[in-house]
XYZ file of C-alpha atoms in Angstrom:
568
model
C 18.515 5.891 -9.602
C 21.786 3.973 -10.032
C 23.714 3.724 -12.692
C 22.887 1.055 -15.548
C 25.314 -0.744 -17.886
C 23.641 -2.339 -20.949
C 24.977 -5.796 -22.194
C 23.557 -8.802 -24.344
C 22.786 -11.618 -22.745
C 25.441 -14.181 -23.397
C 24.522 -17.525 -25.589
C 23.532 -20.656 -23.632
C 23.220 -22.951 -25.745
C 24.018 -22.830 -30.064
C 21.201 -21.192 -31.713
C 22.043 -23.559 -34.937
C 20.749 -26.232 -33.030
C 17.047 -24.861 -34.185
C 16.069 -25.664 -37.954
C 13.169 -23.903 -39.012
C 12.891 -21.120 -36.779
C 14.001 -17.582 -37.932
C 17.594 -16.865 -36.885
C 16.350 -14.267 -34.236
C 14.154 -16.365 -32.579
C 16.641 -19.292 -32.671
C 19.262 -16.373 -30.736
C 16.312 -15.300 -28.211
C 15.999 -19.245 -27.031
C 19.647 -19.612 -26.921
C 20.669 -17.013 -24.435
C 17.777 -18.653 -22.749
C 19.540 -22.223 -22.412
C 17.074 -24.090 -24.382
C 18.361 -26.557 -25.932
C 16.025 -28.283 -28.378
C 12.088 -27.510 -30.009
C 10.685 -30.284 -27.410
C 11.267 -27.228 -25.076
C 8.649 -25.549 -26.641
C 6.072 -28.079 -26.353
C 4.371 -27.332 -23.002
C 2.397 -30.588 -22.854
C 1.618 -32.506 -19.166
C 3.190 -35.468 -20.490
C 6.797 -33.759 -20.834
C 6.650 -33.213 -17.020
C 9.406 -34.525 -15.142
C 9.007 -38.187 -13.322
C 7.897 -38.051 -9.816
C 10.856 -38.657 -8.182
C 10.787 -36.749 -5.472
C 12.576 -37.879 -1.836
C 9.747 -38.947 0.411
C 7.067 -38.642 -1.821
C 5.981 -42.778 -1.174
C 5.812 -42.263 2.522
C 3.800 -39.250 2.163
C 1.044 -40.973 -0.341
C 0.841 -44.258 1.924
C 0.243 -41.707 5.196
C -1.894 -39.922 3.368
C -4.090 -42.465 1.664
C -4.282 -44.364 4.913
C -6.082 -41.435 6.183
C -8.828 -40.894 3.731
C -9.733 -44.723 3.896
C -9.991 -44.193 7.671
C -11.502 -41.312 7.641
C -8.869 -39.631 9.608
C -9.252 -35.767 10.953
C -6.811 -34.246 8.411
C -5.352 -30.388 8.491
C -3.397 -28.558 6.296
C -0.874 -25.647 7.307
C -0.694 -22.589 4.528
C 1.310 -19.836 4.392
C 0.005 -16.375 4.084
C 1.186 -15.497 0.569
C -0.162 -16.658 -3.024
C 1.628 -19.522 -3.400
C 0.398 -20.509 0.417
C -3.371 -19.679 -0.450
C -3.047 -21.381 -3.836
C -1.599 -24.819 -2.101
C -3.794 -24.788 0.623
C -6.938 -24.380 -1.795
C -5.546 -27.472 -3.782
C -4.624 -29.793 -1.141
C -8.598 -29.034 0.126
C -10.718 -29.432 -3.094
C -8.009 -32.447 -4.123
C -8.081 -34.464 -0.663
C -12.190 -33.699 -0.578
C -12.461 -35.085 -3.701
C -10.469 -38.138 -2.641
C -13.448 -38.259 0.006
C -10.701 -36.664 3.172
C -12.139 -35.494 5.917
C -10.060 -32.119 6.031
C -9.797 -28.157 7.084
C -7.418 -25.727 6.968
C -5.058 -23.103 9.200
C -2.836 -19.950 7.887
C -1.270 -18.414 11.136
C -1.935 -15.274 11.361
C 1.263 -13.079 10.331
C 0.894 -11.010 12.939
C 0.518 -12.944 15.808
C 2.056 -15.892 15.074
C 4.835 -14.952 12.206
C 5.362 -17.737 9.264
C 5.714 -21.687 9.665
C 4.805 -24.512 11.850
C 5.583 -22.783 14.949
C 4.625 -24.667 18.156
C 2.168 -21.861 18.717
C 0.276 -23.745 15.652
C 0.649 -26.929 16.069
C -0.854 -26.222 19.706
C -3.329 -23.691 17.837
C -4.153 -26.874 15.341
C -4.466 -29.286 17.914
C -7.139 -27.366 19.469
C -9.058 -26.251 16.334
C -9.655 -29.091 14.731
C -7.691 -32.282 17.207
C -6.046 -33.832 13.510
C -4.900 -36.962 13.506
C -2.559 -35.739 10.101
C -1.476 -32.524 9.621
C 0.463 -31.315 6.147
C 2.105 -28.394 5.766
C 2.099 -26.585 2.111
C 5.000 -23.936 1.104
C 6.529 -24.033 4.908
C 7.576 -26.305 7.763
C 11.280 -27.319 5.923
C 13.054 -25.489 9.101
C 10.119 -26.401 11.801
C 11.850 -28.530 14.035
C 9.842 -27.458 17.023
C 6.788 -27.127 15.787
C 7.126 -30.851 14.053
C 7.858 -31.973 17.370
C 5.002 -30.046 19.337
C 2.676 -31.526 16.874
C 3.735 -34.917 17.409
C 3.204 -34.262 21.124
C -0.184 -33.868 20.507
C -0.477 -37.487 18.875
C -0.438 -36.038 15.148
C 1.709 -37.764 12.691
C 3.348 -34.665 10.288
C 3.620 -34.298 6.561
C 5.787 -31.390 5.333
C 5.182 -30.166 2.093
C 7.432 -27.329 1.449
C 10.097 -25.802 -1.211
C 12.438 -23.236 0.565
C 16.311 -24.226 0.970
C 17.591 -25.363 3.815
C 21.212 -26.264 4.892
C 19.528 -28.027 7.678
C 18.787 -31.936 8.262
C 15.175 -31.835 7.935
C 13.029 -31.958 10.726
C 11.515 -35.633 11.970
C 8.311 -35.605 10.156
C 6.879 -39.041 9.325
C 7.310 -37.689 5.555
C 9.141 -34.524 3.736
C 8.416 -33.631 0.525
C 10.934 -30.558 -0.838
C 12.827 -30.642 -4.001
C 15.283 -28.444 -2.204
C 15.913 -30.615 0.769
C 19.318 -33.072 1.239
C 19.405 -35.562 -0.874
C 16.609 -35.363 -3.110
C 17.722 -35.686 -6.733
C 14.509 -34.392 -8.262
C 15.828 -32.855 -11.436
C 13.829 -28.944 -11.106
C 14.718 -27.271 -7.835
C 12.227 -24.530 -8.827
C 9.016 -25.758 -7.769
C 6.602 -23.364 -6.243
C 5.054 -25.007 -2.576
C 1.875 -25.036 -5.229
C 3.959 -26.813 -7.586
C 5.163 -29.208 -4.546
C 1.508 -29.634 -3.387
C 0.533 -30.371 -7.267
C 3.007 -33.423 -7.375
C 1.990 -35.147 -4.110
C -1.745 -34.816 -4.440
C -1.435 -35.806 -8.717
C 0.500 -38.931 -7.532
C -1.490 -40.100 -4.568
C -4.667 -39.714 -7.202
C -2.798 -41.892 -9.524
C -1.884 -44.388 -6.955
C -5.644 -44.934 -5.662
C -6.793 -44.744 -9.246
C -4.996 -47.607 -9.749
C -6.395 -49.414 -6.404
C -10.408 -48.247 -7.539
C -10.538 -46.177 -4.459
C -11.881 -42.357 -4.807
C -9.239 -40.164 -6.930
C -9.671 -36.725 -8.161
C -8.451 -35.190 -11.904
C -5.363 -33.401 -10.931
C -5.565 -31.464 -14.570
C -8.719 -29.474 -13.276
C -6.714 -27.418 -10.710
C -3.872 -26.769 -13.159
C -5.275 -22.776 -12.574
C -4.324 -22.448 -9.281
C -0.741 -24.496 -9.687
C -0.070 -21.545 -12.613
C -1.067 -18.920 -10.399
C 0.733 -19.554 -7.007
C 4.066 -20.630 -9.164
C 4.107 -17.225 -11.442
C 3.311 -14.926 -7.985
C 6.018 -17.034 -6.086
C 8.157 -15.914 -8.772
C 9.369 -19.543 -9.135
C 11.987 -19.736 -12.102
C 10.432 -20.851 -15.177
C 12.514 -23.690 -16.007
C 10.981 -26.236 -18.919
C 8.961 -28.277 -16.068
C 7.548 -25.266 -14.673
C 6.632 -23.570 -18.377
C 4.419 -26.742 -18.783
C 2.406 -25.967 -15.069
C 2.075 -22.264 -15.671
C 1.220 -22.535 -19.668
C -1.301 -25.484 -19.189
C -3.005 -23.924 -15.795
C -3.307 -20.506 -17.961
C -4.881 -22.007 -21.131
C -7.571 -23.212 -18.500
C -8.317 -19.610 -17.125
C -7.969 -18.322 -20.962
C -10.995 -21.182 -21.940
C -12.704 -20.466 -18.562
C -12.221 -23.469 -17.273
C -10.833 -22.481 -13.908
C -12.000 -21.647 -10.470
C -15.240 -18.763 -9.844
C -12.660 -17.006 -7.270
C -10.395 -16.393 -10.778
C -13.222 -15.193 -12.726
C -14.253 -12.703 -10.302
C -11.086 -11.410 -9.623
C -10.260 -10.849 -13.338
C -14.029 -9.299 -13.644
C -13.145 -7.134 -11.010
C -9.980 -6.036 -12.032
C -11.639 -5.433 -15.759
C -9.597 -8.440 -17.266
C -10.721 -10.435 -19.884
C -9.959 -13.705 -19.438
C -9.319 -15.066 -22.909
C -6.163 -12.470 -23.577
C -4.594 -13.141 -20.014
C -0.798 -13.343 -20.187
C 1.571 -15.318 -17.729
C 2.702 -11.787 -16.263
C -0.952 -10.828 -15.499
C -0.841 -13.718 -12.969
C 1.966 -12.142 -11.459
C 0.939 -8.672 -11.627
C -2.923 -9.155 -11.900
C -4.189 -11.931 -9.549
C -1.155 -12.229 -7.295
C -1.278 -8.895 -5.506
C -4.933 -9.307 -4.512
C -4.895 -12.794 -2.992
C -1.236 -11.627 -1.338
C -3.829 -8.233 -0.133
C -5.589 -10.705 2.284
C -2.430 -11.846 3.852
C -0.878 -8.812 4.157
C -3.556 -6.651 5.091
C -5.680 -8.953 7.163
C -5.970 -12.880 7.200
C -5.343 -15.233 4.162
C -8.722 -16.979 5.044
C -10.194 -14.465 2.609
C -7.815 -15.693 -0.390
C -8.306 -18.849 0.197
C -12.172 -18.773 0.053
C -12.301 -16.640 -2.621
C -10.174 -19.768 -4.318
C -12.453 -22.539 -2.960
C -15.923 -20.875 -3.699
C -18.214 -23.309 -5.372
C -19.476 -20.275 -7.944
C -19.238 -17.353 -9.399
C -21.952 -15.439 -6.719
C -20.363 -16.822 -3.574
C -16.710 -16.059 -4.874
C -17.526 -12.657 -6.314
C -17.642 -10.670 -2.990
C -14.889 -12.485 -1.496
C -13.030 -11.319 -4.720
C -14.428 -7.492 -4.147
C -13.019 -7.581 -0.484
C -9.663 -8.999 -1.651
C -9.873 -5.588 -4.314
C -10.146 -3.493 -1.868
C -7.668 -4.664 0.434
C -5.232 -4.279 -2.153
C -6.342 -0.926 -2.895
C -5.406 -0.573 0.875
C -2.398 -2.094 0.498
C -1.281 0.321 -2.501
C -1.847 3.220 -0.201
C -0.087 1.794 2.765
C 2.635 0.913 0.929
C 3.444 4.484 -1.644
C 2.845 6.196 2.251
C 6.102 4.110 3.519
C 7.833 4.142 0.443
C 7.908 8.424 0.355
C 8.764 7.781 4.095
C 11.785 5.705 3.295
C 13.127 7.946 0.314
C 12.945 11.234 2.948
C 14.795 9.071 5.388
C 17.185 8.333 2.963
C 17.571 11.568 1.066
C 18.087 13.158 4.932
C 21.390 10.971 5.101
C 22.381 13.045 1.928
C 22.141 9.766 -0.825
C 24.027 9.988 -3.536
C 24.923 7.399 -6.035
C 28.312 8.210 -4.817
C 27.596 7.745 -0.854
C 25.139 5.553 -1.432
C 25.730 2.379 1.203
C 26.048 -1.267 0.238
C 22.659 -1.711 1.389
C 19.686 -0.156 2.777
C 18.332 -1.164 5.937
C 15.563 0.523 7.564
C 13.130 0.591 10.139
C 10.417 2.277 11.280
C 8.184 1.680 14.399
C 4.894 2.724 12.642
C 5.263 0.910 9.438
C 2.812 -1.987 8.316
C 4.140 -5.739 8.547
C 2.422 -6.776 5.641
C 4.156 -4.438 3.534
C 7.596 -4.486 4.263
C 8.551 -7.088 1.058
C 7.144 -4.469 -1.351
C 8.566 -1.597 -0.478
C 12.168 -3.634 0.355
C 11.363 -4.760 -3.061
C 11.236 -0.958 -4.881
C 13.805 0.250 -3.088
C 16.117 -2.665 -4.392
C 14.591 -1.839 -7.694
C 15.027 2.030 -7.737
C 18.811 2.096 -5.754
C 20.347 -1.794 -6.627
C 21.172 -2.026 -3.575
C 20.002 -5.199 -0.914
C 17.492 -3.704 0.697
C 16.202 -5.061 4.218
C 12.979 -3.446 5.558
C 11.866 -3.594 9.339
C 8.676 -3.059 11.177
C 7.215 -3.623 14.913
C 6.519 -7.166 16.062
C 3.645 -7.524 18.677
C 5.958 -8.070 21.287
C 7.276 -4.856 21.767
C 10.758 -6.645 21.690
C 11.419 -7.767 18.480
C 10.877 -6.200 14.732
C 10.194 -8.171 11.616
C 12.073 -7.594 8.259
C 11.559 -8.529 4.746
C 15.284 -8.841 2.675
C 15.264 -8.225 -1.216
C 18.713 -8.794 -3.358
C 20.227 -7.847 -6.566
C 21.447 -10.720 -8.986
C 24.963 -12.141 -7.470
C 23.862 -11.619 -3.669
C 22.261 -14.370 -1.786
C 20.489 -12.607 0.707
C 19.065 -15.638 3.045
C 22.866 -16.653 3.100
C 23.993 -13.753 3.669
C 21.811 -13.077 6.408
C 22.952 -16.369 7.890
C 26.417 -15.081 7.640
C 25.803 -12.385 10.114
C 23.707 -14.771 12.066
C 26.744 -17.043 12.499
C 29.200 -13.959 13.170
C 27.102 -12.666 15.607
C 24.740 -15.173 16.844
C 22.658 -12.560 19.557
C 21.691 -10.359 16.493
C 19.447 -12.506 14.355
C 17.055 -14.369 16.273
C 15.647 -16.270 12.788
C 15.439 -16.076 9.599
C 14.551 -17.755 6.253
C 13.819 -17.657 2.442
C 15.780 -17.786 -0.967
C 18.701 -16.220 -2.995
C 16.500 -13.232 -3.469
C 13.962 -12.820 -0.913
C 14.242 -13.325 2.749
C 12.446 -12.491 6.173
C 14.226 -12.762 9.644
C 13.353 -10.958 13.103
C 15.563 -9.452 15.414
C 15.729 -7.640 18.295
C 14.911 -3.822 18.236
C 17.635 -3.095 20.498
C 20.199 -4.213 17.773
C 18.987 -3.216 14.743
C 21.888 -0.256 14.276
C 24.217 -3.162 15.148
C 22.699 -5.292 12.706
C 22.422 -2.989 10.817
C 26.228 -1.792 10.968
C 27.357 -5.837 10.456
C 24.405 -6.590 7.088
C 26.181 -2.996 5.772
C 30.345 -4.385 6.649
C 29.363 -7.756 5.305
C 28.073 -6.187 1.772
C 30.833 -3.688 1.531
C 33.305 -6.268 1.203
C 31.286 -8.089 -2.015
C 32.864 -7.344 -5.629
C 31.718 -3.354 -6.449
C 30.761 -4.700 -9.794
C 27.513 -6.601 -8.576
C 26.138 -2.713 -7.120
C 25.829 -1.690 -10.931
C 22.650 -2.331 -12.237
C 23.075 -4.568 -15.727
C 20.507 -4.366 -18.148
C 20.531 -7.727 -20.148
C 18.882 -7.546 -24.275
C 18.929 -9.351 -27.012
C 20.761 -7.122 -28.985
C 19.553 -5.424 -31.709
C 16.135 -6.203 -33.878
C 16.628 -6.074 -37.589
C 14.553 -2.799 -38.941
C 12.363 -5.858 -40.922
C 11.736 -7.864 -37.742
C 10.149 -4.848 -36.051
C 6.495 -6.230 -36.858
C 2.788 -7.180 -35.185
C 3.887 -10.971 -36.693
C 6.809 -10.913 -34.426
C 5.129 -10.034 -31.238
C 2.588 -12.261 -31.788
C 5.587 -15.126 -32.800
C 7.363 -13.962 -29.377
C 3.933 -14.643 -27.633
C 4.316 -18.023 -28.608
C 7.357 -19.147 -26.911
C 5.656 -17.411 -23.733
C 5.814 -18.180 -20.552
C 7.949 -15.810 -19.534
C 9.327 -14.570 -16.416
C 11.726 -15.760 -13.770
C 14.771 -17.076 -15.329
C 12.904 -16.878 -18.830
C 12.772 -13.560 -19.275
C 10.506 -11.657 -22.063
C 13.091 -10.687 -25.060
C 14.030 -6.976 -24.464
C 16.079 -5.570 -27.581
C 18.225 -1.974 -28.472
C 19.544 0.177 -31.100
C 19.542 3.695 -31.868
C 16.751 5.408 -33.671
C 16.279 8.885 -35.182
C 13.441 10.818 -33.523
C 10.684 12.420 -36.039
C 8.607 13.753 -33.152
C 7.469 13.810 -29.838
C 4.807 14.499 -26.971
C 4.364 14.570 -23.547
C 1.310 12.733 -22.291
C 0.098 14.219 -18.570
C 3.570 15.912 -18.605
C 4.685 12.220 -17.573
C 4.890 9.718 -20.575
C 7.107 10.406 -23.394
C 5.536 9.629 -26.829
C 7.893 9.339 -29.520
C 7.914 8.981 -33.069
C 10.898 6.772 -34.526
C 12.469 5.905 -38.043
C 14.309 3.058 -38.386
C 16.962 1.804 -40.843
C 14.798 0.827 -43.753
C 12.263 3.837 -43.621
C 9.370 2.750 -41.577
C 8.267 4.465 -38.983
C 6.780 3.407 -35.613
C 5.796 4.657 -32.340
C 7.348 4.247 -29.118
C 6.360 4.896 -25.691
C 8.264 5.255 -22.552
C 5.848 5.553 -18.931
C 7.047 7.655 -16.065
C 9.522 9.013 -18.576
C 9.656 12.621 -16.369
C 10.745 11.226 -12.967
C 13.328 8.848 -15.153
C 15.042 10.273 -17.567
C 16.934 13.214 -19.210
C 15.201 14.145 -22.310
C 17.125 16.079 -24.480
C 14.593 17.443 -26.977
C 17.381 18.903 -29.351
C 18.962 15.493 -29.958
C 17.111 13.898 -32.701
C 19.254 10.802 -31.804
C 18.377 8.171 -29.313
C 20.004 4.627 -27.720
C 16.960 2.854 -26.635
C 16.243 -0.386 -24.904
C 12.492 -1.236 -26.005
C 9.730 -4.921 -25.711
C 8.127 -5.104 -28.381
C 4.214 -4.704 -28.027
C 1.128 -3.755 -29.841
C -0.881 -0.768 -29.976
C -5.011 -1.691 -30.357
C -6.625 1.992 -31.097
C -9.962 2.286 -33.040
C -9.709 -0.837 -34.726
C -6.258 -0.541 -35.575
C -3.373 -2.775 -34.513
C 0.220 -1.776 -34.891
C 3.548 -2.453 -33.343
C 4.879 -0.286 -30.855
C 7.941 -0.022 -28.742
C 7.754 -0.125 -25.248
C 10.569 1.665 -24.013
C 12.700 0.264 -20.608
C 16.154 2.810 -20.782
C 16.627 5.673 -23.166
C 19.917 7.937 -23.213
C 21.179 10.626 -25.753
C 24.113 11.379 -26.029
C-alpha cells in the first residue's frame, strides 16, 4: 500500500449561496462546484442545447437514409458504453423505420476503432451505403477513408480527445473535437449517440415523418455513461438520474431486468454506483471475454425470456473474467514483490507484461494495481501477431496518461506504434521487442513529474457533527445522488472512542463507536486484515467513514462504513 495523506476537499463555490438547506449539506455541494438549487433538479428540460459541431450534417445524412431506405451500419466498441450506443442507435433508427445492423470488431483480431480491416469487414457484411460509428472513429483516418473507398458515406459518432484534425467524414459528432463549443465535454459515446438520435427524432417529428421517443431509452444512456465513468457534471446527473428512475419503475429494457434478477438486485433500490459496479462488469464480460455481440443482444431483446439467457451467459463470463483476472493480479504482485517493492523503491510506474496474460483483462488489473500502489500503471499482453503486445494505461489524479504516452511516442517515435484514450485511461500497442525500452522511457518520463502527485490524497468533507450522524441524513445525502466521477459520494472523519470490537471471518473489523454527544453506533471496515494495523489496546481511533445504513431483522440504523482507519 502507499502512503495516504488525508485533506478536505477545498470549497468551490460559497456554501451561503444555498438558503434552506442545512449548513452541511450546503458545504458537501460546495466543494462540489455547484453553484445554485437548479443543480439539483435533474429534469430533461435542464439539458444543455444541442449545439454540438456537426450535429446538422449528421441528421440531414442520416434522415436522408431512412426515407430512402438506405443499407445503414453502425460501428460499436467492445465496452459498455460501446454496447449501450450501439443498442440505441439500433432500436432508435428502427423505430425511425432504418434499415440497419450492427458490427463490434472483435478485440482480438481486429483491436479498437474503424480500422480499415472493418470498414473492408463492413463492406462485405452488410455492403452499407451509411455507416456511423458510436464511442470510436475520432482518430480513424484510414479506416474513414477505406470506407469511403467502398462507396459509403461516414458518420463518426465518438467522445475521446483528440489533438488531431478530425478525419474527413461527411459528418463528426464529438464534444471533444476542435472547435466544438458544446458546453459539457463529458459525454459518454452513449451520451453522444443520445443527442444525435433525440435531435434527428425531433427534426422528423416536426416534418410528420416516423420518429421514435428518445425518453424510453434513457436506461441504457444512464448505464453506458456511469460504466464509462463519464464525469458527472450537471448535464450528465440529469441522463444518469432520469435513465435510473426508469430501471427503478421498471420501465427499462428485459436485458436490464434479467441482469439485475440474475445478479439478485432489486430493481426499485438500484443506486447510480450499482450501474457501475452491478450491470457494467457483465455487459464489459462479453467484450472482454468473448464478443460484445452477446451484450448487445442481451440489450436489444424484445422480452424478458429471450434476454434472460443472454443475461445468464453474460454472468458467467464475468464470473470468468473475475477468475482470470485475481490469477494475473497474484501474478503481477509476485513479479513485483521479486524486484524487492518497497514504498521506498517503489518506481514511478509499473509497467508489466506477460506473454500468457488475457487481453481482455489487462484494464482491470492496470486498474488495481494503480489503486493498491498509486502509481501509473501500464499492463501488457500478447497481440495475435506474434509481433506486437497490447496494453491498457491507468493514472493517478494529476497524470494524463494518453498524453503522456504521446510524449514518449513523440520522443521516440519507433516505440509506440498507437495509442489512445483519456486523462485516466489509455490503451496503445507496441512492439514486444521494445517493451524494456518503453518501458525504461514511460518510467524516466514519470520520474521527472512533481513527487507530490505519487502520494495518495484522500479527499472528505471534514468532520460530521455527532447530531448529523443519522438514518435522515443518509437518506437526505441519497437525494442529491448521482454520484460518482467528479461528484463524488460525501466521505467524512473524526476520531471516535472504541467501546468494542470483533473480527468477522478473521477479515472485517466490526467496531463499536461513541461519539461526542453519547450515542453510540456501529462501524464496519471490509478487508480490514490485509489493510490495516489494528491496535486493539488503543481505544482511540482517526477514521475516514460514508455514511450508510444497516437493514437487520427489521431494524434500520446508521452505520459507518469505514475507508482509512489509523491509531496512533
Amino acid at each position: 500500500m502507499s502512503a495516504i495523506q488525508i485533506k478536505q476537499r477545498p470549497f468551490i463555490t460559497r456554501p451561503e449561496l444555498f438558503q434552506d438547506i442545512p449548513a452541511f449539506i450546503a458545504e458537501i455541494l460546495a466543494r462540489r462546484g455547484v453553484a445554485s438549487t437548479q443543480e439539483l433538479e435533474l429534469k430533461l428540460k435542464h439539458l444543455l442545447a444541442p449545439s454540438l459541431k456537426g450535429l446538422n450534417e449528421a441528421i440531414q445524412l442520416m434522415d436522408a437514409a431512412i426515407d430512402q431506405q438506405h443499407k445503414i451500419v453502425i460501428v460499436g466498441d467492445y465496452d459498455a458504453d460501446g454496447a449501450t450506443s450501439t443498442a440505441l442507435m439500433i432500436l432508435a433508427l428502427r423505430k425511425m423505420g432504418a434499415q440497419v445492423e450492427y458490427l463490434v470488431p472483435d478485440r482480438f483480431k481486429y483491436g479498437y476503432g474503424l480500422t480499415p480491416a472493418i470498414a473492408d469487414l463492413a463492406f462485405t457484411s452488410f455492403t452499407p451505403d451509411l455507416l456511423i460509428t458510436v464511442d470510436n472513429g475520432i482518430s480513424s483516418h484510414d479506416g474513414v477513408k477505406q470506407a469511403q473507398d467502398h462507396g459509403m458515406q461516414v458518420i463518426i459518432t465518438d467522445h475521446h480527445l483528440t489533438t488531431k484534425p478530425t478525419p474527413s467524414a461527411q459528418a463528426v459528432v464529438n464534444p471533444n473535437q476542435l472547435g466544438c463549443d458544446f458546453p459539457s465535454k463529458a459525454l459518454a459515446g452513449v451520451g453522444v449517440a443520445f443527442y444525435v438520435l433525440a435531435n434527428l427524432s425531433t427534426y422528423r417529428k416536426k416534418l410528420h415523418k416516423s420518429s421514435a421517443l428518445m425518453s424510453q431509452y434513457l436506461d441504457l444512456v444512464a448505464l453506458g455513461t456511469y460504466a464509462d465513468v463519464a464525469s458527472l457534471d450537471y448535464n450528465n446527473r440529469i441522463l444518469v438520474d432520469v435513465g435510473l428512475k426508469r430501471i427503478q419503475q421498471h420501465l427499462c429494457r428485459p436485458g436490464i431486468s434479467a441482469l439485475l434478477e440474475i445478479a439478485g438486485r432489486e430493481a426499485a433500490s438500484l443506486k447510480a454506483q450499482d450501474l457501475g459496479f452491478v450491470l457494467g462488469p457483465r455487459i464489459n464480460a462479453a467484450g472482454r471475454m468473448e464478443t460484445m455481440d452477446i451484450g448487445i443482444e442481451c440489450l436489444l431483446a424484445q422480452d424478458f425470456a429471450s434476454a434472460y439467457p443472454l443475461a445468464e451467459q453474460l454472468n458467467q463470463l464475468n464470473v470468468e473474467r473475475r477468475q482470470v483476472e485475481t490469477t494475473m493480479k497474484q501474478e503481477a504482485l509476485i513479479a513485483l514483490d521479486q524486484i524487492q517493492l518497497d514504498d521506498t523503491v517503489l518506481p514511478a510506474a509499473l509497467i508489466m507484461f506477460e506473454p500468457h496474460w488475457h487481453q481482455g483483462v489487462i484494464g482491470i488489473v492496470a486498474g488495481r494495481l494503480k489503486e493498491q500502489f498509486h502509481r501509473p500503471s501500464i499492463v501488457f499482453a500478447a497481440d495475435e501477431d506474434g509481433i506486437h503486445i497490447k496494453g491498457s494505461a491507468r493514472s493517478i489524479e494529476g497524470i494524463h496518461i494518453r498524453d503522456a504516452i504521446e510524449c514518449v511516442a513523440e520522443q521516440n517515435p519507433h516505440l509506440v506504434s498507437h495509442f489512445g484514450g483519456h486523462a485516466a485511461a489509455a490503451g496503445l500497442t507496441i512492439q514486444k521487442v521494445h517493451f524494456e525500452e518503453f518501458k525504461q522511457a514511460f518510467e524516466a518520463l514519470m520520474a521527472a513529474q512533481d513527487e507530490g502527485l505519487f502520494t495518495a490524497t484522500l479527499w472528505t468533507d471534514g468532520e460530521l457533527a455527532a447530531e448529523n450522524i443519522q438514518v435522515e441524513t443518509v437518506d437526505l445525502l441519497q437525494q442529491i445522488s448521482p454520484w460518482g466521477q467528479k461528484f463524488p459520494a460525501p466521505i467524512f472523519e473524526g476520531n471516535f472512542q472504541i467501546l468494542d470490537f470483533r473480527w468477522l471471518k478473521e477479515v472485517h473489523l466490526k467496531l463499536r463507536v461513541a461519539l461526542d454527544n453519547g450515542q453510540v453506533v456501529d462501524a464496519i471496515a471490509f478487508n480490514a486484515a490485509d489493510k490495516y494495523q489494528f491496535n486493539e489496546m488503543n481505544h482511540q481511533i482517526r477514521l475516514v467513514y460514508e455514511l450508510d445504513k444497516n437493514e437487520f431483522r427489521g431494524n434500520v440504523s446508521v452505520q459507518l462504513r469505514i475507508l482509512h482507519l489509523e491509531q496512533h
